[in-house]
Structure formats: structure tokens, C-alpha cells
Short mmCIF file of N, CA and C in Angstrom, two decimals:
data_model
loop_
_atom_site.label_atom_id
_atom_site.label_comp_id
_atom_site.label_asym_id
_atom_site.label_seq_id
_atom_site.Cartn_x
_atom_site.Cartn_y
_atom_site.Cartn_z
N ASP A 1 -9.90 -4.66 2.73
CA ASP A 1 -9.11 -3.44 2.84
C ASP A 1 -9.31 -2.79 4.23
N THR A 2 -10.52 -2.71 4.68
CA THR A 2 -10.76 -2.07 5.94
C THR A 2 -10.17 -2.88 7.09
N LEU A 3 -10.35 -4.18 7.06
CA LEU A 3 -9.75 -5.03 8.11
C LEU A 3 -8.26 -4.93 8.10
N ALA A 4 -7.64 -4.91 6.92
CA ALA A 4 -6.21 -4.79 6.81
C ALA A 4 -5.70 -3.50 7.43
N MET A 5 -6.40 -2.42 7.18
CA MET A 5 -5.99 -1.12 7.73
C MET A 5 -6.13 -1.11 9.26
N ILE A 6 -7.16 -1.80 9.76
CA ILE A 6 -7.30 -1.90 11.21
C ILE A 6 -6.15 -2.76 11.78
N LEU A 7 -5.82 -3.83 11.10
CA LEU A 7 -4.73 -4.69 11.57
C LEU A 7 -3.39 -3.94 11.64
N LEU A 8 -3.19 -3.01 10.73
CA LEU A 8 -1.95 -2.23 10.73
C LEU A 8 -1.78 -1.43 12.01
N GLN A 9 -2.87 -1.19 12.72
CA GLN A 9 -2.80 -0.45 13.97
C GLN A 9 -2.37 -1.34 15.15
N SER A 10 -2.33 -2.67 14.88
CA SER A 10 -1.98 -3.63 15.94
C SER A 10 -0.57 -4.16 15.69
N PRO A 11 0.32 -3.99 16.65
CA PRO A 11 1.67 -4.50 16.49
C PRO A 11 1.70 -5.97 16.14
N GLY A 12 2.60 -6.32 15.19
CA GLY A 12 2.75 -7.72 14.82
C GLY A 12 1.75 -8.24 13.79
N GLN A 13 0.88 -7.39 13.32
CA GLN A 13 -0.17 -7.83 12.37
C GLN A 13 0.11 -7.37 10.94
N GLU A 14 1.31 -6.82 10.69
CA GLU A 14 1.61 -6.28 9.37
C GLU A 14 1.55 -7.31 8.25
N GLU A 15 2.10 -8.50 8.50
CA GLU A 15 2.10 -9.54 7.46
C GLU A 15 0.70 -9.98 7.11
N ARG A 16 -0.14 -10.09 8.11
CA ARG A 16 -1.54 -10.46 7.87
C ARG A 16 -2.23 -9.36 7.03
N ALA A 17 -1.95 -8.11 7.37
CA ALA A 17 -2.51 -7.01 6.59
C ALA A 17 -2.03 -7.04 5.15
N VAL A 18 -0.73 -7.31 4.95
CA VAL A 18 -0.18 -7.40 3.60
C VAL A 18 -0.91 -8.50 2.83
N ALA A 19 -1.10 -9.66 3.43
CA ALA A 19 -1.75 -10.76 2.73
C ALA A 19 -3.19 -10.38 2.33
N LEU A 20 -3.90 -9.75 3.22
CA LEU A 20 -5.29 -9.33 2.91
C LEU A 20 -5.28 -8.32 1.79
N LEU A 21 -4.37 -7.38 1.82
CA LEU A 21 -4.34 -6.34 0.80
C LEU A 21 -3.88 -6.88 -0.54
N ARG A 22 -2.99 -7.85 -0.54
CA ARG A 22 -2.62 -8.51 -1.80
C ARG A 22 -3.86 -9.13 -2.46
N ARG A 23 -4.64 -9.82 -1.64
CA ARG A 23 -5.89 -10.41 -2.17
C ARG A 23 -6.83 -9.37 -2.68
N ALA A 24 -6.94 -8.26 -1.94
CA ALA A 24 -7.84 -7.20 -2.36
C ALA A 24 -7.43 -6.59 -3.70
N THR A 25 -6.11 -6.35 -3.85
CA THR A 25 -5.62 -5.74 -5.10
C THR A 25 -5.75 -6.72 -6.27
N GLU A 26 -5.61 -8.01 -6.00
CA GLU A 26 -5.82 -9.00 -7.06
C GLU A 26 -7.27 -9.05 -7.49
N ALA A 27 -8.18 -8.96 -6.52
CA ALA A 27 -9.61 -9.03 -6.80
C ALA A 27 -10.13 -7.76 -7.49
N ALA A 28 -9.49 -6.64 -7.16
CA ALA A 28 -9.95 -5.35 -7.71
C ALA A 28 -8.72 -4.52 -8.12
N PRO A 29 -8.08 -4.90 -9.22
CA PRO A 29 -6.83 -4.25 -9.62
C PRO A 29 -6.97 -2.76 -9.96
N GLY A 30 -8.15 -2.31 -10.25
CA GLY A 30 -8.35 -0.91 -10.58
C GLY A 30 -8.54 0.01 -9.37
N ARG A 31 -8.60 -0.58 -8.19
CA ARG A 31 -8.81 0.19 -6.99
C ARG A 31 -7.48 0.79 -6.51
N THR A 32 -7.24 2.04 -6.82
CA THR A 32 -5.99 2.70 -6.46
C THR A 32 -5.84 2.78 -4.94
N ASP A 33 -6.94 2.91 -4.21
CA ASP A 33 -6.83 2.97 -2.76
C ASP A 33 -6.32 1.66 -2.20
N PHE A 34 -6.72 0.53 -2.77
CA PHE A 34 -6.21 -0.76 -2.30
C PHE A 34 -4.70 -0.86 -2.58
N GLN A 35 -4.27 -0.39 -3.73
CA GLN A 35 -2.85 -0.43 -4.09
C GLN A 35 -2.04 0.46 -3.14
N TYR A 36 -2.54 1.63 -2.86
CA TYR A 36 -1.84 2.53 -1.95
C TYR A 36 -1.77 1.91 -0.55
N HIS A 37 -2.86 1.34 -0.11
CA HIS A 37 -2.87 0.73 1.22
C HIS A 37 -1.93 -0.47 1.28
N LEU A 38 -1.81 -1.21 0.17
CA LEU A 38 -0.85 -2.29 0.13
C LEU A 38 0.57 -1.76 0.31
N ALA A 39 0.89 -0.68 -0.37
CA ALA A 39 2.22 -0.08 -0.22
C ALA A 39 2.48 0.37 1.21
N VAL A 40 1.48 0.94 1.86
CA VAL A 40 1.61 1.36 3.24
C VAL A 40 1.90 0.16 4.13
N ALA A 41 1.13 -0.92 3.91
CA ALA A 41 1.30 -2.15 4.71
C ALA A 41 2.70 -2.74 4.48
N LEU A 42 3.12 -2.78 3.22
CA LEU A 42 4.45 -3.31 2.94
C LEU A 42 5.53 -2.49 3.61
N ALA A 43 5.40 -1.17 3.60
CA ALA A 43 6.39 -0.31 4.26
C ALA A 43 6.39 -0.57 5.75
N GLN A 44 5.22 -0.69 6.37
CA GLN A 44 5.14 -0.95 7.78
C GLN A 44 5.71 -2.33 8.15
N ALA A 45 5.65 -3.25 7.21
CA ALA A 45 6.19 -4.60 7.43
C ALA A 45 7.68 -4.65 7.12
N GLY A 46 8.27 -3.52 6.74
CA GLY A 46 9.69 -3.48 6.48
C GLY A 46 10.07 -3.92 5.09
N GLN A 47 9.10 -4.08 4.23
CA GLN A 47 9.32 -4.51 2.84
C GLN A 47 9.38 -3.28 1.94
N ASN A 48 10.38 -2.45 2.19
CA ASN A 48 10.44 -1.14 1.52
C ASN A 48 10.61 -1.21 0.03
N ARG A 49 11.40 -2.14 -0.46
CA ARG A 49 11.56 -2.25 -1.93
C ARG A 49 10.25 -2.59 -2.64
N GLN A 50 9.51 -3.55 -2.05
CA GLN A 50 8.23 -3.92 -2.62
C GLN A 50 7.25 -2.75 -2.52
N ALA A 51 7.27 -2.04 -1.40
CA ALA A 51 6.40 -0.88 -1.26
C ALA A 51 6.72 0.17 -2.31
N ALA A 52 7.98 0.42 -2.53
CA ALA A 52 8.39 1.41 -3.54
C ALA A 52 7.97 0.98 -4.94
N ARG A 53 8.06 -0.32 -5.24
CA ARG A 53 7.63 -0.80 -6.56
C ARG A 53 6.13 -0.59 -6.76
N VAL A 54 5.36 -0.91 -5.73
CA VAL A 54 3.90 -0.73 -5.81
C VAL A 54 3.58 0.74 -6.03
N LEU A 55 4.23 1.61 -5.25
CA LEU A 55 3.99 3.05 -5.37
C LEU A 55 4.39 3.58 -6.72
N SER A 56 5.56 3.20 -7.20
CA SER A 56 6.00 3.66 -8.52
C SER A 56 5.05 3.26 -9.61
N SER A 57 4.62 2.00 -9.57
CA SER A 57 3.66 1.50 -10.55
C SER A 57 2.35 2.25 -10.47
N LEU A 58 1.86 2.47 -9.26
CA LEU A 58 0.63 3.18 -9.03
C LEU A 58 0.72 4.61 -9.57
N LEU A 59 1.78 5.31 -9.22
CA LEU A 59 1.92 6.71 -9.61
C LEU A 59 2.08 6.85 -11.14
N ASN A 60 2.73 5.89 -11.76
CA ASN A 60 2.88 5.93 -13.23
C ASN A 60 1.59 5.56 -13.96
N ALA A 61 0.85 4.63 -13.41
CA ALA A 61 -0.36 4.15 -14.11
C ALA A 61 -1.58 5.00 -13.85
N SER A 62 -1.61 5.66 -12.72
CA SER A 62 -2.79 6.43 -12.31
C SER A 62 -2.42 7.85 -12.00
N PRO A 63 -2.46 8.72 -13.00
CA PRO A 63 -2.03 10.12 -12.76
C PRO A 63 -2.83 10.86 -11.69
N GLU A 64 -4.10 10.48 -11.54
CA GLU A 64 -4.91 11.18 -10.53
C GLU A 64 -5.67 10.17 -9.70
N PHE A 65 -5.45 10.23 -8.40
CA PHE A 65 -6.22 9.45 -7.45
C PHE A 65 -6.14 10.16 -6.09
N SER A 66 -7.04 9.86 -5.21
CA SER A 66 -7.21 10.64 -3.98
C SER A 66 -6.00 10.63 -3.05
N ASP A 67 -5.24 9.57 -3.08
CA ASP A 67 -4.08 9.44 -2.15
C ASP A 67 -2.77 9.74 -2.86
N ARG A 68 -2.80 10.42 -3.99
CA ARG A 68 -1.58 10.65 -4.79
C ARG A 68 -0.50 11.38 -4.00
N GLU A 69 -0.85 12.47 -3.30
CA GLU A 69 0.15 13.21 -2.54
C GLU A 69 0.75 12.35 -1.43
N ALA A 70 -0.06 11.58 -0.76
CA ALA A 70 0.45 10.70 0.31
C ALA A 70 1.33 9.62 -0.28
N ALA A 71 0.96 9.11 -1.47
CA ALA A 71 1.78 8.09 -2.14
C ALA A 71 3.14 8.66 -2.54
N GLN A 72 3.16 9.87 -3.05
CA GLN A 72 4.39 10.52 -3.41
C GLN A 72 5.27 10.74 -2.19
N ALA A 73 4.66 11.17 -1.10
CA ALA A 73 5.42 11.42 0.13
C ALA A 73 6.01 10.11 0.67
N LEU A 74 5.22 9.04 0.65
CA LEU A 74 5.73 7.75 1.15
C LEU A 74 6.88 7.25 0.25
N LEU A 75 6.73 7.41 -1.05
CA LEU A 75 7.80 6.97 -1.96
C LEU A 75 9.07 7.79 -1.68
N ALA A 76 8.94 9.06 -1.48
CA ALA A 76 10.12 9.90 -1.14
C ALA A 76 10.74 9.45 0.17
N GLN A 77 9.91 9.15 1.14
CA GLN A 77 10.42 8.68 2.45
C GLN A 77 11.13 7.37 2.29
N LEU A 78 10.64 6.49 1.49
CA LEU A 78 11.28 5.17 1.29
C LEU A 78 12.62 5.32 0.56
N ALA A 79 12.77 6.37 -0.24
CA ALA A 79 14.00 6.60 -1.00
C ALA A 79 15.13 7.17 -0.12
N GLU A 80 14.80 7.63 1.09
CA GLU A 80 15.81 8.23 1.97
C GLU A 80 16.74 7.20 2.55
#
């Protein structure tokens, strides 16, 4: 997760970050922060539909988590 978030700061590394975050969410499906970070990476990689699906699922399944407001804001932005 940490490496993926660092990679997102480097142009052209979005797909690598997505791959790492997919593995992280598969290994730890209960980690809402990993799921949120996957959605961020997908959005940065231009995969807006997939990002929106991840966010919708996360928001519906986890009523309270630390990045909830940011997840809601990203979902709203993706809907524009």
C-alpha cells in the first residue's frame, strides 16, 4: 500500500500502483484504507468506472472508516 501510494506521485506509474493495490486488497479485504487507495489509483489511471465501483462498494459495505469523506468526494467527482 505504501509503495503504491508513493508510485502514484510518479508520472506513468499508475498501472503499477493499481496492480500493487489490487494485491493488497485481495490479501487484506477488510482493510478499507487499501480499498480507498485502490479507488484513488484507478481514478488516477483513468479507470473511472472501476474506481466508482470500488468506492460505491466500499461506502455501502463500510459505513464508518477514516477516509469516508474523501471517498464520498472522489465518488462525486467521478460522477461529474
